[in-house]
Amino acid sequence: MDALQKILKSPDSRLSSAAACIFGVLLENEPMVTKLQKWAEGDNNPICALGQILTKNDPDIVMNATGAIASLVETVSGRQWLLQSQAVFNQVLESVSIHLENEKENTANSAALILAQLSLCEEACQKILSHPSASKTFRCLAKCLLCSHKDTAMNAAFAVGRLCGSGQAKNLILRETEEQQLVYRLQSLLSSGTGVEMCQTACFALSCLAKDEDGHALLMESTCISAVLDALLQLLQSTEPDTVWFAAMMLRVLVSRPSGVVLVRMHGALHEQLKVLSVLSTTGPELQEEVNMCLSKLERLAKPPPVTVTILSSTAYTVSWVRCDPESGLEVIYSLFDSDLMLYHGHLCQVTLPVSTNRSVDSLSLRLNLSTSDGDVSPFSDPVVTLETLDTTIKCPQELCVIGCTATHAHLRWVEPEGGVKPKSYQIYCNGTMVKTTTLLGAVVSGLSPGTNYVLSARSLCPGYAASARAVTKVKTADDQDHAPSALTLVVLGRHELQINWRAPAVPLGRLFKYELSVNGCVAYVGTERVYTARRLSANTAYTCIVTAVTSRGRCHSRPVTKKTARDEYLPLNRNLSSAITSKSSTSPPTIHKTSEVTRMTTNSQTTLGHKPHSTRSQHKAHEFRKDKHRLLQPVSFHLSNPEQTKEQIRAQKDRNKPISKVPNQQKGRQYRVSTHTKVP
């Protein structure tokens, strides 16, 4: 390794290029990265040397060096190694921003890949955006979006998306995209039709840009927003499920703000395609969730419930109605009519009006309708009948129950009451506070806290806004752990291995992408499998494991589980054992000596466990020792014929030359077993 380090610093460009290429191959293996990191100290750090040769003019050396660093940052340990030295990181970042414009496609692609892999780490994102060359780096990435090399454009788009998701990128993006070139280039990738991966990456980058309020406004004001919507419509009609999901996810981000709702409603065809997807049997649960969220935002204003009239005096009365807060976020305008005469138009939910001299309160026919700034107008509410004819026999909803519950939502269902006046709508209450009005026989109460008890109730409303008593039910929301992997189990396979198993979340939070396993704070596995074997562990060491479910709506951590690997337990079988036994047997036996036994334990079959056996040296010695056990080990054991004998009795026996009862040496029934208590890995 020292020789390879010297070659890397060699003035010969061919040797340096070859050494950089070799380092690139070595750094692709994460265990090798860890070994190199332990070996590298001071001037031996190959990352410093790779950063220095990035500044050379030789294109081959630069290409191999950028490729080696790209291999390094593909691993978690490699990224951390690079981030440990601020000086080396700054040097690499400055060189990468230059090589993004390199004429060689491989060099530019490696530079874009370095930024894409670094952007996976939040710490690296912060350092990139706070670096003096951040503006230049971002401009070069934006230029790479139009690169003819597909991989370069995809890596640049992914890096842009990750950087846009950081809070520090807000001012940088607005400053560097004054001419809206970034939106145009991402739209070009989205509409290029060069492959599903390119379209998915462009959707990801645009959705990250539009999550921020200023980025969303930038996208809405772009002249190519119509082309973006057309491209999303094509992706929604794709036969590739993941592509359709990315397009639906992008639409959900667009309609998260009122301006996006208005724009998508004007498109028309997008709204219709979402309705088609919502009823298709082939639509998966993750896609169904995204589509339903989009449709709820695009939903038109529904017919409002009748108004409430309260007579204040013979000359005035008050009219009130339920506030409407549509999912679209658009501001609602209320218009109150008496037959065809408009009495009020504005944003209030209660008005006091004078009684007309030409018309009594009993003869009023008050109706309400709603409207928004984009021209959406609701149907008129049912007219209010005279107060004397209001029916008070309306009954409460029947069989109110909770049919589904998550950590933050509860799904209610009930049956329409029998007899009396049929309800026109229903009011839903949570802990005594009205949260929703609906005309359906079910509702979803949202905004709840995990693991909390709630009292939910519903009551019926009839014409004239007369209300029934409330039907009540209780519910406890799910715990946050329901969204996390469960049943995390650690099985000790020996001194150096743990088998780790877990189950999928009971209630996944959004679309499940992958699992991330951390062992003692370090990420050991990322993937979709639910079993992993951790190897090369230390013996007799406690390891704490946590599994994280990475979903489209966040990360959910399992409860930590700790397990300790097995201990090393050896009884050395060497020459000292034989010599100790020989010397012990050769010495004169003590007067009183308890019988001892050297036990022998055979080790468990290594073949059955699927592991190679340990060194056979000790096994060979144990075998030789067993062969000659009768020759080497013939201890003479003494014991008292009467355990109750006193010292005086023993002394008296000696005086009478009566030796203590002795077990004869010819006792062949005793077993001598050598203990080789070897721990099975």
Coordinates of N, CA and C in Angstrom, one line a residue, residues 258 265 299-302 304 321-335 344-349 368-374 376-378:
P258 N -52.6 26.8 -3.3 CA -53.8 27.2 -4.1 C -53.5 27.5 -5.5
R265 N -56.6 22.5 -12.2 CA -58.0 22.5 -12.6 C -58.2 23.0 -14.0
E299 N -60.9 18.9 -5.4 CA -62.4 18.7 -5.3 C -63.1 20.1 -5.4
R300 N -64.2 20.1 -6.1 CA -65.0 21.4 -6.2 C -65.8 21.6 -5.0
L301 N -66.3 22.8 -4.9 CA -67.1 23.2 -3.7 C -68.4 22.4 -3.7
A302 N -68.8 21.9 -2.6 CA -70.0 21.1 -2.4 C -71.2 22.0 -2.0
P304 N -73.6 23.7 0.3 CA -73.5 24.0 1.7 C -74.8 23.6 2.4
W321 N -74.0 30.6 9.2 CA -73.8 29.3 8.4 C -72.4 28.8 8.8
V322 N -72.2 27.5 8.4 CA -71.0 26.8 8.7 C -69.8 27.3 7.8
R323 N -68.7 27.6 8.4 CA -67.5 28.0 7.7 C -67.1 26.8 6.8
C324 N -66.7 27.1 5.6 CA -66.2 26.1 4.6 C -64.7 26.3 4.5
D325 N -63.9 25.3 4.7 CA -62.5 25.3 4.6 C -62.1 24.2 3.6
P326 N -62.1 24.4 2.3 CA -61.9 23.4 1.3 C -60.4 22.9 1.4
E327 N -60.2 21.7 1.0 CA -58.8 21.1 1.0 C -57.9 21.9 0.0
S328 N -58.5 22.5 -1.0 CA -57.7 23.3 -1.9 C -56.9 24.4 -1.3
G329 N -57.4 24.9 -0.2 CA -56.8 26.1 0.5 C -57.2 27.4 -0.1
L330 N -58.1 27.4 -1.1 CA -58.6 28.6 -1.7 C -59.6 29.3 -0.8
E331 N -59.6 30.7 -0.8 CA -60.4 31.4 0.1 C -61.9 31.4 -0.5
V332 N -62.8 31.2 0.4 CA -64.2 31.0 0.0 C -65.0 32.3 0.2
I333 N -65.8 32.7 -0.8 CA -66.7 33.9 -0.7 C -68.1 33.4 -0.5
Y334 N -68.8 33.9 0.5 CA -70.2 33.5 0.8 C -71.2 34.5 0.2
S335 N -72.2 34.0 -0.4 CA -73.3 34.9 -1.0 C -74.6 34.4 -0.4
Y344 N -76.1 39.5 1.0 CA -74.7 39.6 1.5 C -73.8 38.9 0.6
H345 N -72.5 39.5 0.4 CA -71.5 38.9 -0.4 C -70.2 39.2 0.3
G346 N -69.5 38.2 0.8 CA -68.2 38.4 1.5 C -67.6 37.2 2.2
H347 N -66.7 37.4 3.2 CA -66.0 36.3 3.8 C -66.5 36.0 5.2
L348 N -67.5 36.7 5.7 CA -68.0 36.4 7.1 C -69.0 35.2 7.0
C349 N -69.2 34.6 8.2 CA -70.1 33.5 8.4 C -71.3 33.8 9.2
L368 N -77.9 30.0 0.4 CA -76.4 30.3 0.5 C -75.7 29.6 -0.6
N369 N -74.8 30.3 -1.2 CA -73.9 29.6 -2.2 C -72.5 30.1 -1.9
L370 N -71.5 29.3 -2.4 CA -70.1 29.5 -2.1 C -69.4 29.7 -3.5
S371 N -68.3 30.4 -3.4 CA -67.5 30.6 -4.7 C -66.0 30.9 -4.3
T372 N -65.1 30.6 -5.3 CA -63.7 30.9 -5.1 C -63.2 31.8 -6.2
S373 N -61.9 32.2 -6.1 CA -61.4 33.2 -7.0 C -61.2 32.6 -8.4
D374 N -61.1 31.3 -8.5 CA -60.9 30.6 -9.8 C -62.2 30.4 -10.6
D376 N -64.9 28.7 -9.3 CA -65.6 27.6 -8.8 C -66.8 28.1 -8.0
V377 N -68.0 27.6 -8.3 CA -69.3 28.1 -7.6 C -70.0 26.8 -7.2
S378 N -70.4 26.8 -5.9 CA -71.2 25.7 -5.4 C -72.7 25.8 -5.7

